[in-house]
Amino acid sequence: MYYLQPAFEKKIILAHDLPQRLTEIKTKTPLVFTNGCFDILHRGHVTYLAQARSIGASLVVALNTDASVKRQNKGAERPINKLEDRMAVIASLMDVDYVTSFDEDTPLNLILLIKPQVLVKGGDWSIENIVGSKEVIANGGYVHSIPFLFDTSTTKLVTKIRDHGN
């Protein structure tokens, strides 16, 4: 028996392929952009991504590369999951239209390249501190800081696992 590659794999855009696929990405507007590590996916992540997608017609999610995650001071063991696996999991979500990655400490270069109409981050970010907010607003776009609905995080999950669920 032969099984086809899952359709969600087509949502993954490797960083070096991004310039060639910009026209495709920009077909549905408003385009929403967000970024993060998305290491161990949890309810907070999927709720946030669904809310981000509801703001526009399509959603691009940019993930920190493994090296970029390591520079974020999230702990020596992070990321738990390698980039290719994190990208596949995020791409499998119905609310996500495209997934890419960035190796820098911030996604500013991606934001400047993609030029989203909407930029979103989680509620722990004030709008003025969201990387790319000034640039998106200057281009006539909008920036949202989406409040958390669930008190969960990958760091809390890793701590719980390390402490054997206590």
mmCIF file with all atom_site columns, C-alpha atoms in Angstrom:
data_model
loop_
_atom_site.group_PDB
_atom_site.id
_atom_site.type_symbol
_atom_site.label_atom_id
_atom_site.label_alt_id
_atom_site.label_comp_id
_atom_site.label_asym_id
_atom_site.label_entity_id
_atom_site.label_seq_id
_atom_site.pdbx_PDB_ins_code
_atom_site.Cartn_x
_atom_site.Cartn_y
_atom_site.Cartn_z
_atom_site.occupancy
_atom_site.B_iso_or_equiv
_atom_site.pdbx_formal_charge
_atom_site.auth_seq_id
_atom_site.auth_comp_id
_atom_site.auth_asym_id
_atom_site.auth_atom_id
_atom_site.pdbx_PDB_model_num
ATOM 1   C CA . MET A 1 1   ? 0.000   0.000  0.000  1.00 0.00 ? 1   MET A CA 1
ATOM 2   C CA . TYR A 1 2   ? 1.262   3.480  -0.883 1.00 0.00 ? 2   TYR A CA 1
ATOM 3   C CA . TYR A 1 3   ? 0.275   6.458  1.239  1.00 0.00 ? 3   TYR A CA 1
ATOM 4   C CA . LEU A 1 4   ? 0.429   10.014 -0.022 1.00 0.00 ? 4   LEU A CA 1
ATOM 5   C CA . GLN A 1 5   ? 2.329   12.719 1.788  1.00 0.00 ? 5   GLN A CA 1
ATOM 6   C CA . PRO A 1 6   ? -0.053  14.537 4.158  1.00 0.00 ? 6   PRO A CA 1
ATOM 7   C CA . ALA A 1 7   ? -1.502  17.668 2.547  1.00 0.00 ? 7   ALA A CA 1
ATOM 8   C CA . PHE A 1 8   ? -0.435  19.834 5.485  1.00 0.00 ? 8   PHE A CA 1
ATOM 9   C CA . GLU A 1 9   ? 3.224   19.337 4.473  1.00 0.00 ? 9   GLU A CA 1
ATOM 10  C CA . LYS A 1 10  ? 2.552   21.723 1.554  1.00 0.00 ? 10  LYS A CA 1
ATOM 11  C CA . LYS A 1 11  ? 1.942   24.505 4.089  1.00 0.00 ? 11  LYS A CA 1
ATOM 12  C CA . ILE A 1 12  ? 5.586   24.350 5.194  1.00 0.00 ? 12  ILE A CA 1
ATOM 13  C CA . ILE A 1 13  ? 7.794   26.888 3.441  1.00 0.00 ? 13  ILE A CA 1
ATOM 14  C CA . LEU A 1 14  ? 11.504  26.544 4.027  1.00 0.00 ? 14  LEU A CA 1
ATOM 15  C CA . ALA A 1 15  ? 13.177  29.906 4.626  1.00 0.00 ? 15  ALA A CA 1
ATOM 16  C CA . HIS A 1 16  ? 15.131  29.793 1.339  1.00 0.00 ? 16  HIS A CA 1
ATOM 17  C CA . ASP A 1 17  ? 11.886  29.153 -0.619 1.00 0.00 ? 17  ASP A CA 1
ATOM 18  C CA . LEU A 1 18  ? 9.968   32.028 0.951  1.00 0.00 ? 18  LEU A CA 1
ATOM 19  C CA . PRO A 1 19  ? 10.776  34.742 -1.629 1.00 0.00 ? 19  PRO A CA 1
ATOM 20  C CA . GLN A 1 20  ? 9.487   32.522 -4.464 1.00 0.00 ? 20  GLN A CA 1
ATOM 21  C CA . ARG A 1 21  ? 6.227   31.800 -2.627 1.00 0.00 ? 21  ARG A CA 1
ATOM 22  C CA . LEU A 1 22  ? 5.386   35.358 -1.515 1.00 0.00 ? 22  LEU A CA 1
ATOM 23  C CA . THR A 1 23  ? 2.767   35.835 -4.244 1.00 0.00 ? 23  THR A CA 1
ATOM 24  C CA . GLU A 1 24  ? 1.009   32.646 -3.145 1.00 0.00 ? 24  GLU A CA 1
ATOM 25  C CA . ILE A 1 25  ? 1.125   33.680 0.532  1.00 0.00 ? 25  ILE A CA 1
ATOM 26  C CA . LYS A 1 26  ? -0.325  37.102 -0.198 1.00 0.00 ? 26  LYS A CA 1
ATOM 27  C CA . THR A 1 27  ? -3.367  35.912 -2.196 1.00 0.00 ? 27  THR A CA 1
ATOM 28  C CA . LYS A 1 28  ? -5.733  35.950 0.789  1.00 0.00 ? 28  LYS A CA 1
ATOM 29  C CA . THR A 1 29  ? -5.867  39.189 2.735  1.00 0.00 ? 29  THR A CA 1
ATOM 30  C CA . PRO A 1 30  ? -5.798  40.397 5.351  1.00 0.00 ? 30  PRO A CA 1
ATOM 31  C CA . LEU A 1 31  ? -2.735  38.297 6.039  1.00 0.00 ? 31  LEU A CA 1
ATOM 32  C CA . VAL A 1 32  ? -2.045  37.639 9.736  1.00 0.00 ? 32  VAL A CA 1
ATOM 33  C CA . PHE A 1 33  ? 1.490   36.935 10.955 1.00 0.00 ? 33  PHE A CA 1
ATOM 34  C CA . THR A 1 34  ? 2.656   35.520 14.268 1.00 0.00 ? 34  THR A CA 1
ATOM 35  C CA . ASN A 1 35  ? 5.751   33.808 15.536 1.00 0.00 ? 35  ASN A CA 1
ATOM 36  C CA . GLY A 1 36  ? 7.100   31.736 18.386 1.00 0.00 ? 36  GLY A CA 1
ATOM 37  C CA . CYS A 1 37  ? 8.855   28.547 19.438 1.00 0.00 ? 37  CYS A CA 1
ATOM 38  C CA . PHE A 1 38  ? 5.725   26.341 19.679 1.00 0.00 ? 38  PHE A CA 1
ATOM 39  C CA . ASP A 1 39  ? 7.856   23.593 21.210 1.00 0.00 ? 39  ASP A CA 1
ATOM 40  C CA . ILE A 1 40  ? 5.313   21.368 22.969 1.00 0.00 ? 40  ILE A CA 1
ATOM 41  C CA . LEU A 1 41  ? 1.902   22.260 21.580 1.00 0.00 ? 41  LEU A CA 1
ATOM 42  C CA . HIS A 1 42  ? -0.772  22.834 24.224 1.00 0.00 ? 42  HIS A CA 1
ATOM 43  C CA . ARG A 1 43  ? -4.268  24.274 24.570 1.00 0.00 ? 43  ARG A CA 1
ATOM 44  C CA . GLY A 1 44  ? -2.991  27.810 24.965 1.00 0.00 ? 44  GLY A CA 1
ATOM 45  C CA . HIS A 1 45  ? -1.145  27.563 21.655 1.00 0.00 ? 45  HIS A CA 1
ATOM 46  C CA . VAL A 1 46  ? -4.043  26.182 19.620 1.00 0.00 ? 46  VAL A CA 1
ATOM 47  C CA . THR A 1 47  ? -6.506  28.661 21.138 1.00 0.00 ? 47  THR A CA 1
ATOM 48  C CA . TYR A 1 48  ? -4.154  31.549 20.399 1.00 0.00 ? 48  TYR A CA 1
ATOM 49  C CA . LEU A 1 49  ? -3.576  30.420 16.811 1.00 0.00 ? 49  LEU A CA 1
ATOM 50  C CA . ALA A 1 50  ? -7.318  30.010 16.187 1.00 0.00 ? 50  ALA A CA 1
ATOM 51  C CA . GLN A 1 51  ? -7.933  33.493 17.560 1.00 0.00 ? 51  GLN A CA 1
ATOM 52  C CA . ALA A 1 52  ? -5.114  34.946 15.447 1.00 0.00 ? 52  ALA A CA 1
ATOM 53  C CA . ARG A 1 53  ? -6.525  33.305 12.306 1.00 0.00 ? 53  ARG A CA 1
ATOM 54  C CA . SER A 1 54  ? -10.006 34.687 13.035 1.00 0.00 ? 54  SER A CA 1
ATOM 55  C CA . ILE A 1 55  ? -8.656  38.225 12.617 1.00 0.00 ? 55  ILE A CA 1
ATOM 56  C CA . GLY A 1 56  ? -7.805  37.734 8.940  1.00 0.00 ? 56  GLY A CA 1
ATOM 57  C CA . ALA A 1 57  ? -8.173  35.602 5.829  1.00 0.00 ? 57  ALA A CA 1
ATOM 58  C CA . SER A 1 58  ? -4.919  33.654 6.245  1.00 0.00 ? 58  SER A CA 1
ATOM 59  C CA . LEU A 1 59  ? -2.318  32.985 8.917  1.00 0.00 ? 59  LEU A CA 1
ATOM 60  C CA . VAL A 1 60  ? 1.452   32.654 8.567  1.00 0.00 ? 60  VAL A CA 1
ATOM 61  C CA . VAL A 1 61  ? 3.261   31.222 11.591 1.00 0.00 ? 61  VAL A CA 1
ATOM 62  C CA . ALA A 1 62  ? 7.037   31.687 11.791 1.00 0.00 ? 62  ALA A CA 1
ATOM 63  C CA . LEU A 1 63  ? 8.932   29.395 14.153 1.00 0.00 ? 63  LEU A CA 1
ATOM 64  C CA . ASN A 1 64  ? 12.273  30.071 15.787 1.00 0.00 ? 64  ASN A CA 1
ATOM 65  C CA . THR A 1 65  ? 14.933  27.656 14.542 1.00 0.00 ? 65  THR A CA 1
ATOM 66  C CA . ASP A 1 66  ? 16.464  25.367 17.163 1.00 0.00 ? 66  ASP A CA 1
ATOM 67  C CA . ALA A 1 67  ? 19.482  27.688 17.497 1.00 0.00 ? 67  ALA A CA 1
ATOM 68  C CA . SER A 1 68  ? 17.200  30.705 17.890 1.00 0.00 ? 68  SER A CA 1
ATOM 69  C CA . VAL A 1 69  ? 15.200  28.932 20.629 1.00 0.00 ? 69  VAL A CA 1
ATOM 70  C CA . LYS A 1 70  ? 18.427  28.146 22.480 1.00 0.00 ? 70  LYS A CA 1
ATOM 71  C CA . ARG A 1 71  ? 19.251  31.869 22.525 1.00 0.00 ? 71  ARG A CA 1
ATOM 72  C CA . GLN A 1 72  ? 15.860  32.693 24.112 1.00 0.00 ? 72  GLN A CA 1
ATOM 73  C CA . ASN A 1 73  ? 16.932  31.530 27.614 1.00 0.00 ? 73  ASN A CA 1
ATOM 74  C CA . LYS A 1 74  ? 14.151  28.965 27.845 1.00 0.00 ? 74  LYS A CA 1
ATOM 75  C CA . GLY A 1 75  ? 16.440  26.327 29.340 1.00 0.00 ? 75  GLY A CA 1
ATOM 76  C CA . ALA A 1 76  ? 19.324  24.170 28.166 1.00 0.00 ? 76  ALA A CA 1
ATOM 77  C CA . GLU A 1 77  ? 17.015  21.317 27.128 1.00 0.00 ? 77  GLU A CA 1
ATOM 78  C CA . ARG A 1 78  ? 14.926  23.474 24.809 1.00 0.00 ? 78  ARG A CA 1
ATOM 79  C CA . PRO A 1 79  ? 13.695  23.033 22.245 1.00 0.00 ? 79  PRO A CA 1
ATOM 80  C CA . ILE A 1 80  ? 12.375  19.597 23.113 1.00 0.00 ? 80  ILE A CA 1
ATOM 81  C CA . ASN A 1 81  ? 11.204  19.029 19.530 1.00 0.00 ? 81  ASN A CA 1
ATOM 82  C CA . LYS A 1 82  ? 13.393  19.853 16.531 1.00 0.00 ? 82  LYS A CA 1
ATOM 83  C CA . LEU A 1 83  ? 12.300  22.509 14.054 1.00 0.00 ? 83  LEU A CA 1
ATOM 84  C CA . GLU A 1 84  ? 11.112  20.124 11.328 1.00 0.00 ? 84  GLU A CA 1
ATOM 85  C CA . ASP A 1 85  ? 8.800   18.362 13.798 1.00 0.00 ? 85  ASP A CA 1
ATOM 86  C CA . ARG A 1 86  ? 7.479   21.626 15.271 1.00 0.00 ? 86  ARG A CA 1
ATOM 87  C CA . MET A 1 87  ? 6.762   22.953 11.768 1.00 0.00 ? 87  MET A CA 1
ATOM 88  C CA . ALA A 1 88  ? 4.853   19.793 10.797 1.00 0.00 ? 88  ALA A CA 1
ATOM 89  C CA . VAL A 1 89  ? 2.703   19.909 13.935 1.00 0.00 ? 89  VAL A CA 1
ATOM 90  C CA . ILE A 1 90  ? 1.841   23.594 13.439 1.00 0.00 ? 90  ILE A CA 1
ATOM 91  C CA . ALA A 1 91  ? 1.162   23.030 9.712  1.00 0.00 ? 91  ALA A CA 1
ATOM 92  C CA . SER A 1 92  ? -1.306  20.270 10.570 1.00 0.00 ? 92  SER A CA 1
ATOM 93  C CA . LEU A 1 93  ? -3.603  22.753 12.315 1.00 0.00 ? 93  LEU A CA 1
ATOM 94  C CA . MET A 1 94  ? -6.561  23.839 10.207 1.00 0.00 ? 94  MET A CA 1
ATOM 95  C CA . ASP A 1 95  ? -6.238  27.481 11.293 1.00 0.00 ? 95  ASP A CA 1
ATOM 96  C CA . VAL A 1 96  ? -2.696  27.743 9.939  1.00 0.00 ? 96  VAL A CA 1
ATOM 97  C CA . ASP A 1 97  ? -2.185  28.490 6.240  1.00 0.00 ? 97  ASP A CA 1
ATOM 98  C CA . TYR A 1 98  ? 1.623   28.621 6.079  1.00 0.00 ? 98  TYR A CA 1
ATOM 99  C CA . VAL A 1 99  ? 4.555   27.818 8.357  1.00 0.00 ? 99  VAL A CA 1
ATOM 100 C CA . THR A 1 100 ? 8.098   29.068 7.961  1.00 0.00 ? 100 THR A CA 1
ATOM 101 C CA . SER A 1 101 ? 11.086  29.676 10.213 1.00 0.00 ? 101 SER A CA 1
ATOM 102 C CA . PHE A 1 102 ? 13.694  32.264 11.130 1.00 0.00 ? 102 PHE A CA 1
ATOM 103 C CA . ASP A 1 103 ? 17.149  31.893 12.616 1.00 0.00 ? 103 ASP A CA 1
ATOM 104 C CA . GLU A 1 104 ? 17.563  35.433 13.939 1.00 0.00 ? 104 GLU A CA 1
ATOM 105 C CA . ASP A 1 105 ? 16.579  36.392 17.485 1.00 0.00 ? 105 ASP A CA 1
ATOM 106 C CA . THR A 1 106 ? 13.495  38.205 16.150 1.00 0.00 ? 106 THR A CA 1
ATOM 107 C CA . PRO A 1 107 ? 11.281  37.780 13.064 1.00 0.00 ? 107 PRO A CA 1
ATOM 108 C CA . LEU A 1 108 ? 11.733  41.398 11.921 1.00 0.00 ? 108 LEU A CA 1
ATOM 109 C CA . ASN A 1 109 ? 13.337  40.452 8.589  1.00 0.00 ? 109 ASN A CA 1
ATOM 110 C CA . LEU A 1 110 ? 10.426  38.091 7.837  1.00 0.00 ? 110 LEU A CA 1
ATOM 111 C CA . ILE A 1 111 ? 7.883   40.759 8.745  1.00 0.00 ? 111 ILE A CA 1
ATOM 112 C CA . LEU A 1 112 ? 9.622   43.230 6.425  1.00 0.00 ? 112 LEU A CA 1
ATOM 113 C CA . LEU A 1 113 ? 9.646   40.639 3.627  1.00 0.00 ? 113 LEU A CA 1
ATOM 114 C CA . ILE A 1 114 ? 6.071   39.358 4.011  1.00 0.00 ? 114 ILE A CA 1
ATOM 115 C CA . LYS A 1 115 ? 4.473   42.711 4.938  1.00 0.00 ? 115 LYS A CA 1
ATOM 116 C CA . PRO A 1 116 ? 1.444   41.288 6.795  1.00 0.00 ? 116 PRO A CA 1
ATOM 117 C CA . GLN A 1 117 ? -1.620  43.457 7.280  1.00 0.00 ? 117 GLN A CA 1
ATOM 118 C CA . VAL A 1 118 ? -2.030  42.104 10.824 1.00 0.00 ? 118 VAL A CA 1
ATOM 119 C CA . LEU A 1 119 ? 0.669   41.235 13.357 1.00 0.00 ? 119 LEU A CA 1
ATOM 120 C CA . VAL A 1 120 ? -0.253  39.309 16.517 1.00 0.00 ? 120 VAL A CA 1
ATOM 121 C CA . LYS A 1 121 ? 1.468   38.065 19.658 1.00 0.00 ? 121 LYS A CA 1
ATOM 122 C CA . GLY A 1 122 ? 0.248   36.650 22.935 1.00 0.00 ? 122 GLY A CA 1
ATOM 123 C CA . GLY A 1 123 ? -1.077  38.739 25.797 1.00 0.00 ? 123 GLY A CA 1
ATOM 124 C CA . ASP A 1 124 ? 2.268   38.831 27.563 1.00 0.00 ? 124 ASP A CA 1
ATOM 125 C CA . TRP A 1 125 ? 3.447   41.295 24.895 1.00 0.00 ? 125 TRP A CA 1
ATOM 126 C CA . SER A 1 126 ? 2.395   44.944 24.884 1.00 0.00 ? 126 SER A CA 1
ATOM 127 C CA . ILE A 1 127 ? 1.765   46.254 21.378 1.00 0.00 ? 127 ILE A CA 1
ATOM 128 C CA . GLU A 1 128 ? 4.663   48.726 21.537 1.00 0.00 ? 128 GLU A CA 1
ATOM 129 C CA . ASN A 1 129 ? 7.053   45.873 22.440 1.00 0.00 ? 129 ASN A CA 1
ATOM 130 C CA . ILE A 1 130 ? 5.991   43.520 19.643 1.00 0.00 ? 130 ILE A CA 1
ATOM 131 C CA . VAL A 1 131 ? 8.811   43.265 17.114 1.00 0.00 ? 131 VAL A CA 1
ATOM 132 C CA . GLY A 1 132 ? 7.632   44.687 13.797 1.00 0.00 ? 132 GLY A CA 1
ATOM 133 C CA . SER A 1 133 ? 4.706   46.631 15.259 1.00 0.00 ? 133 SER A CA 1
ATOM 134 C CA . LYS A 1 134 ? 5.983   50.028 14.115 1.00 0.00 ? 134 LYS A CA 1
ATOM 135 C CA . GLU A 1 135 ? 6.621   48.738 10.610 1.00 0.00 ? 135 GLU A CA 1
ATOM 136 C CA . VAL A 1 136 ? 3.214   47.042 10.256 1.00 0.00 ? 136 VAL A CA 1
ATOM 137 C CA . ILE A 1 137 ? 1.400   50.121 11.566 1.00 0.00 ? 137 ILE A CA 1
ATOM 138 C CA . ALA A 1 138 ? 3.454   52.379 9.246  1.00 0.00 ? 138 ALA A CA 1
ATOM 139 C CA . ASN A 1 139 ? 2.244   50.213 6.321  1.00 0.00 ? 139 ASN A CA 1
ATOM 140 C CA . GLY A 1 140 ? -1.389  50.762 7.384  1.00 0.00 ? 140 GLY A CA 1
ATOM 141 C CA . GLY A 1 141 ? -1.736  47.451 9.226  1.00 0.00 ? 141 GLY A CA 1
ATOM 142 C CA . TYR A 1 142 ? -2.858  46.473 12.697 1.00 0.00 ? 142 TYR A CA 1
ATOM 143 C CA . VAL A 1 143 ? -1.151  44.902 15.703 1.00 0.00 ? 143 VAL A CA 1
ATOM 144 C CA . HIS A 1 144 ? -2.937  42.783 18.316 1.00 0.00 ? 144 HIS A CA 1
ATOM 145 C CA . SER A 1 145 ? -1.857  41.424 21.675 1.00 0.00 ? 145 SER A CA 1
ATOM 146 C CA . ILE A 1 146 ? -4.264  38.520 22.259 1.00 0.00 ? 146 ILE A CA 1
ATOM 147 C CA . PRO A 1 147 ? -5.029  37.915 25.957 1.00 0.00 ? 147 PRO A CA 1
ATOM 148 C CA . PHE A 1 148 ? -4.352  34.423 27.272 1.00 0.00 ? 148 PHE A CA 1
ATOM 149 C CA . LEU A 1 149 ? -7.442  32.339 28.012 1.00 0.00 ? 149 LEU A CA 1
ATOM 150 C CA . PHE A 1 150 ? -5.526  29.471 29.611 1.00 0.00 ? 150 PHE A CA 1
ATOM 151 C CA . ASP A 1 151 ? -2.736  29.581 32.173 1.00 0.00 ? 151 ASP A CA 1
ATOM 152 C CA . THR A 1 152 ? -0.415  27.144 30.458 1.00 0.00 ? 152 THR A CA 1
ATOM 153 C CA . SER A 1 153 ? 3.024   27.214 28.876 1.00 0.00 ? 153 SER A CA 1
ATOM 154 C CA . THR A 1 154 ? 5.619   24.831 27.533 1.00 0.00 ? 154 THR A CA 1
ATOM 155 C CA . THR A 1 155 ? 7.968   25.871 30.354 1.00 0.00 ? 155 THR A CA 1
ATOM 156 C CA . LYS A 1 156 ? 5.322   24.881 32.937 1.00 0.00 ? 156 LYS A CA 1
ATOM 157 C CA . LEU A 1 157 ? 4.776   21.550 31.154 1.00 0.00 ? 157 LEU A CA 1
ATOM 158 C CA . VAL A 1 158 ? 8.508   20.806 31.082 1.00 0.00 ? 158 VAL A CA 1
ATOM 159 C CA . THR A 1 159 ? 8.761   21.612 34.806 1.00 0.00 ? 159 THR A CA 1
ATOM 160 C CA . LYS A 1 160 ? 5.789   19.376 35.584 1.00 0.00 ? 160 LYS A CA 1
ATOM 161 C CA . ILE A 1 161 ? 7.273   16.488 33.604 1.00 0.00 ? 161 ILE A CA 1
ATOM 162 C CA . ARG A 1 162 ? 10.662  16.994 35.226 1.00 0.00 ? 162 ARG A CA 1
ATOM 163 C CA . ASP A 1 163 ? 9.035   16.948 38.669 1.00 0.00 ? 163 ASP A CA 1
ATOM 164 C CA . HIS A 1 164 ? 7.112   13.779 37.719 1.00 0.00 ? 164 HIS A CA 1
ATOM 165 C CA . GLY A 1 165 ? 3.728   15.434 37.728 1.00 0.00 ? 165 GLY A CA 1
ATOM 166 C CA . ASN A 1 166 ? 3.860   16.661 41.319 1.00 0.00 ? 166 ASN A CA 1
#
